[in-house]
Amino acid sequence: MGPGSPEYYFQRALYALPRNQIAHHFSDRLQVLQPLDYAAAVPVALAGFCGGPVFDDFSNPASGWPVADLGAVAYRYDRDQYSILQRETNRWSAVSRGDLWIDGEAVQVRTWLPAKEGMSGLVFGLNGDWTHFYTFEVIPHLHAWVVFFYQNGWHLWGLEQSGAVQGVGHSNTLTIDFGPSGTAYLKVNGTTVFSLPDIPDGRIGLSGGSFDEPEMDARFDDYLFVGRNCSRNGRAGTLDRSPLLPRLSLESVEPAASDAGPTTSND
């Protein structure tokens, strides 16, 4: 908010509140901002505090996400975005920067597939060796969302086609946050599609899986994490790349007839 804004001259102060809220003091009112309201606007001012928000637009290749080309899959920063490139069909893998959800408050990312059939999204509740985790992902060509639990194989918790899910070539914003009762709400483009009584403690990550076409490129931008962010510094280690796993078959879900909702730019 700069001098060109009519609000600029009515600002008085910003005050930190519990649960990473901020009180924005104007001369005529007090506006309380939730973490997802303000973190994208002032990440630099707040990112130095444990528990403060982390915002990553992937413009800095040293921001901590794994970089590796393993042949079958590549993890990379590319054109101010993050990419999981699956070169084989029916494969799934994920990465973690090391952010820990311990009494966490929110996580959000914008993701899309520029072309082809696949899935991408968030990993949460991740343990130290990729043997136990949960996923919340979108499948753009099916206009569907999916929630998995992984332990000794894939377990499907939720799968549904939804008009909230944009198609291939359009971005989807995935959010996990809490309501007043402590229930965790999983949202696609602001629409709640699934809920959990709580989110298990563990690391947060990003995931991408291919279907029947190789060279499936899952893209990510505008990552926001609100929780304890002082546990890791610098680039992630090798344990922060998952094994390359066979993707659970979802072919029983029928594709949507047409693209739903307005076009969303990925630029």
Coordinates of C-alpha atoms in Angstrom, one line a residue:
M1 CA 0.0 0.0 0.0
G2 CA 1.9 3.0 -1.3
P3 CA 1.3 6.8 -1.4
G4 CA -1.0 6.4 -4.4
S5 CA -3.5 4.5 -2.3
P6 CA -6.2 6.4 -0.6
E7 CA -5.6 4.3 2.5
Y8 CA -1.9 5.2 2.7
Y9 CA -2.3 8.4 4.8
F10 CA -4.7 6.7 7.3
Q11 CA -2.2 4.0 8.4
R12 CA -0.9 4.2 11.9
A13 CA 0.8 0.9 12.8
L14 CA 1.0 -2.9 12.6
Y15 CA 0.8 -5.0 15.8
A16 CA 1.6 -8.7 16.1
L17 CA -1.2 -10.9 17.5
P18 CA -1.3 -14.5 18.7
R19 CA -1.5 -17.2 16.0
N20 CA 0.4 -15.1 13.5
Q21 CA -2.4 -12.6 13.1
I22 CA -1.6 -8.9 12.5
A23 CA -3.7 -5.9 13.6
H24 CA -3.5 -3.1 11.0
H25 CA -4.2 0.1 12.7
F26 CA -5.8 2.9 10.7
S27 CA -6.9 6.3 12.0
D28 CA -10.6 5.2 11.8
R29 CA -10.5 1.5 12.4
L30 CA -8.5 -1.6 13.3
Q31 CA -8.3 -4.4 10.7
V32 CA -7.2 -7.9 11.8
L33 CA -5.4 -9.9 9.1
Q34 CA -5.2 -13.6 9.1
P35 CA -1.9 -15.3 8.0
L36 CA -3.2 -16.0 4.5
D37 CA -4.3 -12.4 4.2
Y38 CA -0.9 -10.8 4.8
A39 CA 1.9 -13.2 4.3
A40 CA 2.2 -12.7 0.5
A41 CA 2.5 -8.9 1.1
V42 CA 5.0 -8.8 3.9
P43 CA 7.0 -12.1 4.0
V44 CA 10.4 -10.4 4.3
A45 CA 9.4 -8.5 7.5
L46 CA 8.0 -11.7 9.2
A47 CA 10.1 -14.6 7.9
G48 CA 12.8 -14.1 10.5
F49 CA 10.6 -15.3 13.4
C50 CA 10.0 -18.9 14.4
G51 CA 6.4 -19.5 13.8
G52 CA 6.1 -16.7 11.3
P53 CA 5.1 -17.3 7.7
V54 CA 7.4 -18.5 4.9
F55 CA 6.5 -17.3 1.4
D56 CA 8.5 -18.7 -1.6
D57 CA 7.9 -17.6 -5.2
F58 CA 10.8 -19.9 -6.3
S59 CA 12.8 -17.1 -7.7
N60 CA 15.7 -18.0 -5.5
P61 CA 17.2 -21.5 -6.3
A62 CA 18.8 -21.5 -2.8
S63 CA 15.4 -21.3 -1.0
G64 CA 15.8 -24.9 0.1
W65 CA 13.9 -27.3 -2.2
P66 CA 15.8 -30.3 -3.6
V67 CA 17.5 -30.0 -7.0
A68 CA 18.4 -33.3 -8.7
D69 CA 18.1 -35.1 -12.0
L70 CA 17.7 -38.8 -11.3
G71 CA 16.8 -39.8 -14.9
A72 CA 13.3 -41.0 -14.3
V73 CA 12.4 -37.8 -12.4
A74 CA 13.9 -34.3 -12.1
Y75 CA 13.4 -31.8 -9.3
R76 CA 14.3 -28.3 -10.4
Y77 CA 13.9 -24.5 -10.2
D78 CA 12.9 -23.2 -13.6
R79 CA 11.7 -19.7 -14.7
D80 CA 10.8 -18.6 -11.2
Q81 CA 8.8 -21.8 -10.6
Y82 CA 9.5 -25.2 -9.1
S83 CA 9.1 -28.3 -11.2
I84 CA 8.7 -32.1 -10.7
L85 CA 9.3 -33.6 -14.1
Q86 CA 8.2 -37.3 -14.4
R87 CA 9.9 -38.8 -17.4
E88 CA 8.2 -42.2 -17.0
T89 CA 4.5 -43.1 -17.0
N90 CA 2.4 -44.0 -13.9
R91 CA 5.0 -42.7 -11.4
W92 CA 4.7 -40.5 -8.3
S93 CA 7.3 -38.7 -6.2
A94 CA 7.6 -35.7 -3.9
V95 CA 10.0 -33.4 -2.2
S96 CA 10.2 -31.6 1.1
R97 CA 12.0 -28.4 2.1
G98 CA 11.9 -29.5 5.7
D99 CA 9.1 -27.3 7.0
L100 CA 7.6 -29.0 10.1
W101 CA 3.9 -28.9 10.8
I102 CA 3.9 -28.9 14.6
D103 CA 0.9 -26.9 15.9
G104 CA 0.9 -25.6 12.3
E105 CA -1.7 -23.1 11.1
A106 CA -1.7 -23.1 7.3
V107 CA 0.0 -24.2 4.1
Q108 CA -0.8 -23.2 0.6
V109 CA 0.6 -23.6 -2.9
R110 CA -0.4 -22.8 -6.5
T111 CA 0.1 -25.7 -8.9
W112 CA -0.7 -26.6 -12.5
L113 CA 0.2 -29.0 -15.3
P114 CA 1.1 -27.1 -18.5
A115 CA 0.1 -30.2 -20.6
K116 CA -0.6 -33.9 -20.4
E117 CA -2.3 -36.0 -17.7
G118 CA -1.1 -36.1 -14.1
M119 CA -1.6 -34.9 -10.6
S120 CA 0.1 -32.5 -8.2
G121 CA -0.3 -31.0 -4.8
L122 CA 0.7 -31.1 -1.2
V123 CA 2.2 -33.7 1.1
F124 CA 1.7 -33.4 4.9
G125 CA 2.3 -35.5 8.1
L126 CA 5.6 -36.7 6.5
N127 CA 7.9 -38.8 8.7
G128 CA 11.7 -39.0 8.4
D129 CA 12.1 -41.7 5.7
W130 CA 9.0 -41.4 3.5
T131 CA 7.2 -44.5 4.9
H132 CA 4.3 -42.5 6.3
F133 CA 2.6 -39.4 4.9
Y134 CA -0.6 -37.9 3.5
T135 CA -1.3 -36.1 0.2
F136 CA -3.8 -33.6 -1.0
E137 CA -3.7 -33.3 -4.8
V138 CA -5.6 -32.3 -7.8
I139 CA -6.0 -34.2 -11.1
P140 CA -6.6 -31.5 -13.7
H141 CA -7.6 -33.7 -16.6
L142 CA -10.3 -35.3 -14.5
H143 CA -11.3 -32.1 -12.7
A144 CA -10.9 -34.0 -9.5
W145 CA -9.2 -33.8 -6.1
V146 CA -7.8 -36.7 -4.1
V147 CA -6.6 -37.3 -0.6
F148 CA -4.2 -40.3 0.1
F149 CA -2.6 -41.9 3.1
Y150 CA 0.6 -43.8 2.5
Q151 CA 1.9 -46.5 4.8
N152 CA 2.9 -49.9 3.4
G153 CA 1.2 -48.8 0.2
W154 CA -1.4 -46.3 -0.9
H155 CA -4.7 -45.9 0.9
L156 CA -7.4 -43.7 -0.7
W157 CA -9.2 -41.4 1.7
G158 CA -11.1 -39.2 -0.6
L159 CA -11.6 -38.7 -4.4
E160 CA -14.2 -36.6 -6.1
Q161 CA -14.7 -34.6 -9.3
S162 CA -15.4 -30.9 -8.5
G163 CA -16.1 -27.8 -10.4
A164 CA -13.6 -26.1 -8.1
V165 CA -10.7 -27.9 -9.9
Q166 CA -9.4 -26.2 -13.0
G167 CA -8.3 -28.2 -16.0
V168 CA -4.9 -28.8 -17.6
G169 CA -3.1 -25.5 -18.4
H170 CA -4.9 -23.7 -15.5
S171 CA -3.6 -23.2 -12.0
N172 CA -5.2 -24.5 -8.8
T173 CA -4.5 -23.1 -5.4
L174 CA -4.5 -25.8 -2.7
T175 CA -4.8 -24.7 1.0
I176 CA -4.9 -26.5 4.3
D177 CA -6.0 -24.3 7.3
F178 CA -8.0 -24.5 10.5
G179 CA -11.4 -23.4 11.5
P180 CA -12.4 -22.1 15.0
S181 CA -13.2 -25.7 16.1
G182 CA -9.7 -27.0 15.3
T183 CA -10.9 -28.9 12.2
A184 CA -8.5 -28.8 9.3
Y185 CA -10.1 -27.8 6.0
L186 CA -8.6 -28.8 2.7
K187 CA -9.5 -26.3 0.0
V188 CA -9.2 -26.0 -3.8
N189 CA -9.3 -22.4 -5.1
G190 CA -11.0 -21.4 -1.8
T191 CA -13.7 -24.1 -1.9
T192 CA -13.5 -26.6 1.0
V193 CA -13.5 -30.1 -0.4
F194 CA -12.4 -32.3 2.5
S195 CA -11.9 -31.9 6.3
L196 CA -10.0 -33.7 9.0
P197 CA -10.3 -33.4 12.8
D198 CA -6.6 -32.6 13.0
I199 CA -3.4 -32.6 10.8
P200 CA -0.7 -35.0 12.0
D201 CA 2.6 -33.5 12.9
G202 CA 5.3 -34.0 10.3
R203 CA 7.0 -32.3 7.3
I204 CA 5.3 -30.5 4.5
G205 CA 6.1 -31.3 0.8
L206 CA 5.2 -31.0 -2.8
S207 CA 4.2 -33.9 -5.1
G208 CA 3.7 -34.8 -8.7
G209 CA 2.5 -38.0 -10.5
S210 CA 2.2 -39.0 -14.1
F211 CA -0.5 -41.0 -15.8
D212 CA -0.1 -42.7 -19.2
E213 CA 2.1 -40.0 -20.8
P214 CA 5.8 -39.5 -20.0
E215 CA 7.4 -36.1 -19.6
M216 CA 4.7 -34.9 -17.2
D217 CA 5.8 -31.6 -15.7
A218 CA 4.1 -30.6 -12.4
R219 CA 4.6 -26.9 -11.7
F220 CA 4.4 -24.9 -8.4
D221 CA 4.5 -21.3 -7.4
D222 CA 3.5 -19.0 -4.5
Y223 CA 4.2 -21.5 -1.6
L224 CA 3.1 -20.3 1.8
F225 CA 3.7 -22.0 5.1
V226 CA 2.6 -20.7 8.4
G227 CA 4.1 -22.7 11.3
R228 CA 7.5 -23.4 12.9
N229 CA 10.0 -22.5 10.2
C230 CA 13.3 -22.4 12.1
S231 CA 14.1 -26.2 11.9
R232 CA 15.9 -26.1 8.6
N233 CA 18.3 -23.8 6.8
G234 CA 19.7 -24.0 3.3
R235 CA 19.1 -26.7 0.7
A236 CA 17.4 -29.9 1.7
G237 CA 19.3 -33.2 1.9
T238 CA 18.8 -36.4 0.1
L239 CA 16.1 -37.7 2.5
D240 CA 13.9 -34.8 1.4
R241 CA 13.3 -36.6 -1.9
S242 CA 10.9 -39.5 -1.9
P243 CA 11.4 -42.8 -3.6
L244 CA 10.0 -43.0 -7.1
L245 CA 6.7 -44.8 -6.4
P246 CA 4.2 -46.5 -8.7
R247 CA 1.1 -44.3 -8.9
L248 CA -2.1 -45.8 -7.5
S249 CA -4.5 -46.5 -10.3
L250 CA -7.4 -44.0 -10.6
E251 CA -8.6 -44.9 -14.0
S252 CA -12.1 -45.8 -12.7
V253 CA -12.7 -42.0 -12.4
E254 CA -14.3 -40.7 -15.6
P255 CA -12.9 -37.5 -17.2
A256 CA -15.1 -34.3 -17.0
A257 CA -16.9 -33.4 -20.2
S258 CA -15.3 -29.9 -20.4
D259 CA -13.1 -27.4 -18.6
A260 CA -14.8 -26.0 -15.6
G261 CA -14.6 -22.4 -14.3
P262 CA -12.8 -19.4 -15.6
T263 CA -9.3 -19.5 -17.2
T264 CA -6.5 -18.8 -14.7
S265 CA -3.2 -17.6 -15.9
N266 CA 0.0 -19.5 -14.9
D267 CA 2.3 -16.6 -15.6

